[in-house]
PDB file of C-alpha atoms in Angstrom:
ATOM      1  CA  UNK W  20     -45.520-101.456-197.937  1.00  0.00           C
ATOM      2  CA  UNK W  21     -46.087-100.051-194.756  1.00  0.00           C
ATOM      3  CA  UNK W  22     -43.312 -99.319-192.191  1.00  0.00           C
ATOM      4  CA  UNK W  23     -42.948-101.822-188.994  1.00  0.00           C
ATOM      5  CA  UNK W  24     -42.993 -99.003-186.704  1.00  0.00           C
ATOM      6  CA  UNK W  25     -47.085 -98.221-187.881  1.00  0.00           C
ATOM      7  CA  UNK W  26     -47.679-101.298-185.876  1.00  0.00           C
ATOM      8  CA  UNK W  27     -45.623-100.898-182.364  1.00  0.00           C
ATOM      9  CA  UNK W  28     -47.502 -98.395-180.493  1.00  0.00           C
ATOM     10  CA  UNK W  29     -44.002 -97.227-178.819  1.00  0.00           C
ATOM     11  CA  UNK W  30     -46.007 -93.643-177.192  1.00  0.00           C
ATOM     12  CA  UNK W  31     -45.769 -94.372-173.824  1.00  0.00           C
ATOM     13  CA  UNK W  32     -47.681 -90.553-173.094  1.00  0.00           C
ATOM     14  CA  UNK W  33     -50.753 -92.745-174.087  1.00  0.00           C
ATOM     15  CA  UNK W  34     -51.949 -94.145-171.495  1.00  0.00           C
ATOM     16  CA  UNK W  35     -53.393 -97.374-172.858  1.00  0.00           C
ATOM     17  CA  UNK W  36     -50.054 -98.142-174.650  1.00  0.00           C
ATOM     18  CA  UNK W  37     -48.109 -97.560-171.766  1.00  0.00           C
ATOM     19  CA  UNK W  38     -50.310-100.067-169.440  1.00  0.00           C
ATOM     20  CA  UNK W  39     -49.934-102.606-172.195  1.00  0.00           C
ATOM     21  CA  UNK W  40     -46.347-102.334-172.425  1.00  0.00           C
ATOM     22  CA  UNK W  41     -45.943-102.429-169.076  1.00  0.00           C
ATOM     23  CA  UNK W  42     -47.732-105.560-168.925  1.00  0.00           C
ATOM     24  CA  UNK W  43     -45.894-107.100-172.043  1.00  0.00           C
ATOM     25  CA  UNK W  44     -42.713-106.465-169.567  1.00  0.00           C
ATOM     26  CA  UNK W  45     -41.784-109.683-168.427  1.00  0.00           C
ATOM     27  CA  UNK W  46     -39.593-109.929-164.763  1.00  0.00           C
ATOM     28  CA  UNK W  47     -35.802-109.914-164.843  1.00  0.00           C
ATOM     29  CA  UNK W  48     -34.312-113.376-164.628  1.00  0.00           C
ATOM     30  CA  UNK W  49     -31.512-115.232-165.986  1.00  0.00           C
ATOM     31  CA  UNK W  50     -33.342-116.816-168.844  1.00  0.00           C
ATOM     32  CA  UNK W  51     -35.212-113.753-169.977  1.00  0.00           C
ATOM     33  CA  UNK W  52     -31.255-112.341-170.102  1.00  0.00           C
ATOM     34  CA  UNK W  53     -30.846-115.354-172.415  1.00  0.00           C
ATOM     35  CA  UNK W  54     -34.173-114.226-174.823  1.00  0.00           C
ATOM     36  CA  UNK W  55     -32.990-110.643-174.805  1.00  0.00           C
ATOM     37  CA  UNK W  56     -28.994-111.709-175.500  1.00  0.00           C
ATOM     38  CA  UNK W  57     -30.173-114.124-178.163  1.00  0.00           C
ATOM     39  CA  UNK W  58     -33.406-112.551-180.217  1.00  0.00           C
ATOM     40  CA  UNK W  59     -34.045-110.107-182.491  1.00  0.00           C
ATOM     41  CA  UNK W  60     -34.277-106.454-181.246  1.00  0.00           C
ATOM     42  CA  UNK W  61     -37.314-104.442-183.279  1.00  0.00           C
ATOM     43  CA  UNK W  62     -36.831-101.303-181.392  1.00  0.00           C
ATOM     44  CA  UNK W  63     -33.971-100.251-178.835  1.00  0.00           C
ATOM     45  CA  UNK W  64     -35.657 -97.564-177.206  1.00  0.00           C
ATOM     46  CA  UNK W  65     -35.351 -95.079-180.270  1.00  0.00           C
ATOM     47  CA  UNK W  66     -34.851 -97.089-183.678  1.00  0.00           C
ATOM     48  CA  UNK W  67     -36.222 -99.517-185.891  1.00  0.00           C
ATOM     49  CA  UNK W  68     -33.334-102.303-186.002  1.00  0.00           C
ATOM     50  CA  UNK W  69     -35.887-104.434-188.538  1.00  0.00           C
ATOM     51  CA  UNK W  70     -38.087-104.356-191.236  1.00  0.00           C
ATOM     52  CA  UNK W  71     -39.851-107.757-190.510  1.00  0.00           C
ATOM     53  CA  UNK W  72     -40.903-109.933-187.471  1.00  0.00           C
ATOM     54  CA  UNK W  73     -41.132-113.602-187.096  1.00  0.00           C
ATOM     55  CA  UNK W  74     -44.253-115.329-186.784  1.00  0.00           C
ATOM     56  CA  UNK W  75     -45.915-114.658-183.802  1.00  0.00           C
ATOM     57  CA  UNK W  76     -46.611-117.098-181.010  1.00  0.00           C
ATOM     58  CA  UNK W  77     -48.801-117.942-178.032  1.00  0.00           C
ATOM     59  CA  UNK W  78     -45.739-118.022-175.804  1.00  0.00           C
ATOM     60  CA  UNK W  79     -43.283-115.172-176.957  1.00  0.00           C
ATOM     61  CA  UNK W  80     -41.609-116.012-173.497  1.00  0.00           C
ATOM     62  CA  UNK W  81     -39.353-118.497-175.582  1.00  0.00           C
ATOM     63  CA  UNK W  82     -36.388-118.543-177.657  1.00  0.00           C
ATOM     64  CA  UNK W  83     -36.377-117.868-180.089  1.00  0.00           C
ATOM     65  CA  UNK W  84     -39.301-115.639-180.575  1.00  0.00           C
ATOM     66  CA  UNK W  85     -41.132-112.709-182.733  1.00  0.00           C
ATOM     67  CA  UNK W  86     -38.766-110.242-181.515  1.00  0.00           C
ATOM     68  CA  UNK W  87     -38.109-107.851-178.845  1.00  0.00           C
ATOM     69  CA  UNK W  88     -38.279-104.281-178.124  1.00  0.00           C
ATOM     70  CA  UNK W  89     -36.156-102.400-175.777  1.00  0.00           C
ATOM     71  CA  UNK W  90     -38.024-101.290-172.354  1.00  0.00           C
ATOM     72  CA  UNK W  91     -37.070 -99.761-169.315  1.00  0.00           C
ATOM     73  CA  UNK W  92     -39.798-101.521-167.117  1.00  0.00           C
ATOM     74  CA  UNK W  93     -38.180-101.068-163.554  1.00  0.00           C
ATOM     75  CA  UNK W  94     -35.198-102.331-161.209  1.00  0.00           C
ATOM     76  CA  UNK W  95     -36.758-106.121-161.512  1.00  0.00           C
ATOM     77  CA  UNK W  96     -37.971-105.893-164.728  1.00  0.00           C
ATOM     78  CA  UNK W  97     -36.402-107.227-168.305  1.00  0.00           C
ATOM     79  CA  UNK W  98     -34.880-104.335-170.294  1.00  0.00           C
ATOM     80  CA  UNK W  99     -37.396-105.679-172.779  1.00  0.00           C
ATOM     81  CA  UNK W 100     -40.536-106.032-174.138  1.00  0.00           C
ATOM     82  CA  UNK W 101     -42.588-108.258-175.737  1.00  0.00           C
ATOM     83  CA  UNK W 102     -45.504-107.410-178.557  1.00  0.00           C
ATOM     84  CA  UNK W 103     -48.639-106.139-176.906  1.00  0.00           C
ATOM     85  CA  UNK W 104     -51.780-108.341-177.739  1.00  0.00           C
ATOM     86  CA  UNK W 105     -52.833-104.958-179.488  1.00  0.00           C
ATOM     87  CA  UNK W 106     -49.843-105.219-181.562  1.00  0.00           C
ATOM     88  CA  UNK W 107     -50.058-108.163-182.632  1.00  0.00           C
ATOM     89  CA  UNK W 108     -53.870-107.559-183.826  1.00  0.00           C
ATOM     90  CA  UNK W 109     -52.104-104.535-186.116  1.00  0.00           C
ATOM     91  CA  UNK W 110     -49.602-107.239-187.349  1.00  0.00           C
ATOM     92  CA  UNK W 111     -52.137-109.506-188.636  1.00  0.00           C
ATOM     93  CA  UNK W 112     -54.125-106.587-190.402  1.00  0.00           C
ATOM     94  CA  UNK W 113     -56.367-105.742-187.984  1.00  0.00           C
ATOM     95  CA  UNK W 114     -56.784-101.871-186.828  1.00  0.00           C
ATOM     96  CA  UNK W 115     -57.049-100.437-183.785  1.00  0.00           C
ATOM     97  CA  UNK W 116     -61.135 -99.654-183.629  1.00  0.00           C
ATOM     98  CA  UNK W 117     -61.106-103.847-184.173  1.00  0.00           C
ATOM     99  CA  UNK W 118     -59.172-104.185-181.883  1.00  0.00           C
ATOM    100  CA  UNK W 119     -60.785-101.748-179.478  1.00  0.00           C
ATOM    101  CA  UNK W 120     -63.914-103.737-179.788  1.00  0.00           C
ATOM    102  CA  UNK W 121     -62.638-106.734-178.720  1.00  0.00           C
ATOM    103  CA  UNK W 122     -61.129-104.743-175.736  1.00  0.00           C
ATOM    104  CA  UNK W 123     -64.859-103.354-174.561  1.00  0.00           C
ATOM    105  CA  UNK W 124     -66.174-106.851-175.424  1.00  0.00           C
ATOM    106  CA  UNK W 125     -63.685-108.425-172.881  1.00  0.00           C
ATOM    107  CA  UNK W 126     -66.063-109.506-170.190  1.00  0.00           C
ATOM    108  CA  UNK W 127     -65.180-111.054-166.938  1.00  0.00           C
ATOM    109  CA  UNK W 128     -65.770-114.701-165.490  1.00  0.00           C
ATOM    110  CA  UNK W 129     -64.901-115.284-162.206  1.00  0.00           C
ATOM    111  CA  UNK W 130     -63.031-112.458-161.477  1.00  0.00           C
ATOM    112  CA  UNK W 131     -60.582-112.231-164.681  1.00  0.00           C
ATOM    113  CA  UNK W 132     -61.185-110.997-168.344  1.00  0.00           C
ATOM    114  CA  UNK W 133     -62.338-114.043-170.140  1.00  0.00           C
ATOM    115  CA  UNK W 134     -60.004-113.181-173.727  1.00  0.00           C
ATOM    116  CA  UNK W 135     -56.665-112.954-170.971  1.00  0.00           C
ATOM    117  CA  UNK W 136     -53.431-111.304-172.464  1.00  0.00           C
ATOM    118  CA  UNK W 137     -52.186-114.703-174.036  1.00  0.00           C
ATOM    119  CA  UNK W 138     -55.905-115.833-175.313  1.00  0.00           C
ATOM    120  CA  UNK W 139     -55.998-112.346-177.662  1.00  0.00           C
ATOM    121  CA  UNK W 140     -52.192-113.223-178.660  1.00  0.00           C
ATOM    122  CA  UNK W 141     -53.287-116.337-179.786  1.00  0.00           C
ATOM    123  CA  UNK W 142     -56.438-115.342-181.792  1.00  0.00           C
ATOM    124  CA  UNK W 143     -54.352-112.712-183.313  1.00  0.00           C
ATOM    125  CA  UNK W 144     -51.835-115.344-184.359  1.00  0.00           C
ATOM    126  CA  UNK W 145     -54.083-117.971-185.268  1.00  0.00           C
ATOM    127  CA  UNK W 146     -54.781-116.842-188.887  1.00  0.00           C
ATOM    128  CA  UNK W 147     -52.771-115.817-191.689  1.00  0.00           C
ATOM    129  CA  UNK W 148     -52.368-112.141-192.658  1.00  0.00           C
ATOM    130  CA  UNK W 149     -55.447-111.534-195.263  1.00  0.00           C
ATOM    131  CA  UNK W 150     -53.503-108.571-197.005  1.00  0.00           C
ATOM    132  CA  UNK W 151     -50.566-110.932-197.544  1.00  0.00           C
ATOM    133  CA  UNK W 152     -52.835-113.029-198.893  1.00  0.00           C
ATOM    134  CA  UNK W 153     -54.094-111.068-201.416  1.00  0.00           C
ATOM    135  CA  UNK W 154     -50.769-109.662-202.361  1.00  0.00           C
ATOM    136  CA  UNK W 155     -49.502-113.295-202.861  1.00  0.00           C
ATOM    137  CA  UNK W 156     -52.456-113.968-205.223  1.00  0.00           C
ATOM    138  CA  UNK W 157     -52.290-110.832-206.839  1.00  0.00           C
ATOM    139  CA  UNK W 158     -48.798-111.802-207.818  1.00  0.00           C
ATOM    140  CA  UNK W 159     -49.697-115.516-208.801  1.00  0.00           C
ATOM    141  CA  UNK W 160     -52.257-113.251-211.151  1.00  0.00           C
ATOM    142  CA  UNK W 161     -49.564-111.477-212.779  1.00  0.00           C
ATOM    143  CA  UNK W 162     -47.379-114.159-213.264  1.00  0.00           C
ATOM    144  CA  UNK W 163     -50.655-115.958-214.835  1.00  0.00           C
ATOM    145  CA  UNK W 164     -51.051-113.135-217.061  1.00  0.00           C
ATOM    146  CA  UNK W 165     -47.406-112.648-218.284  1.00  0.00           C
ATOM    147  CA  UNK W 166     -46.668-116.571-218.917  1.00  0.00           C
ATOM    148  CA  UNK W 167     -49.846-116.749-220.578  1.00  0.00           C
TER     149      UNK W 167
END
């Protein structure tokens, strides 16, 4: 079982991680108060609080959502943020040279990168996790095997 922390990319001295967590950094307002006050913290800035995530969305700018992580984005920024698109690619059992395609693939039409932060969220979420998958069968073997 691999630890949740092998997925966050929390090493803000890389560059690429930091830009994407400062863009996962949502603005300060009341109701992002709200998400942080009433969601699950995954990180606070130097521990893993949890083992598991919920399932990922589209819109983690809800409540309740897949979790937060404890950032210190700026004066008007949420002390939060949310899962990086890359992230969530590690989640679903991706690694990072998929991922990094995808990233040089990215082209632009009319001015903006056609997969857009919340696009690659969404393909990342829209699938289930293939190694849980096999674990789950892998198990319904074993059980197969021992009743039988």
């Amino acid at each position: 079982m691999k630890n949740l922390k092998s997925f966050l990319r929390l090493d803000y001295s890389v560059h690429k991680y930091k830009q994407e967590a400062d863009i996962s950094n949502p603005n300060d307002t009341p109701s992002r108060q709200k998400i942080y006050d009433d969601n699950l913290l995954i990180y606070d800035g130097e521990n893993m609080l949890q083992k598991t995530i919920k399932t990922i969305t589209t819109k983690q700018d809800r409540n309740p959502n897949s979790g937060i992580i404890s950032y210190n984005g700026g004066k008007t920024k949420a002390k939060y943020r949310n899962l990086t698109p890359r992230e969530c690619f590690l989640l679903m059992g991706f690694d990072e040279k998929d991922f990094q395609v995808l990233v040089d693939n990215n082209f632009k039409n009319r001015g903006k990168n056609f997969f857009a932060r919340e696009k690659m969220i969404k393909l990342a979420g829209n699938s289930i996790v293939v190694n849980v998958l096999e674990e789950i069968f892998k198990q319904v073997i074993t059980i197969k095997d021992t009743i039988l």
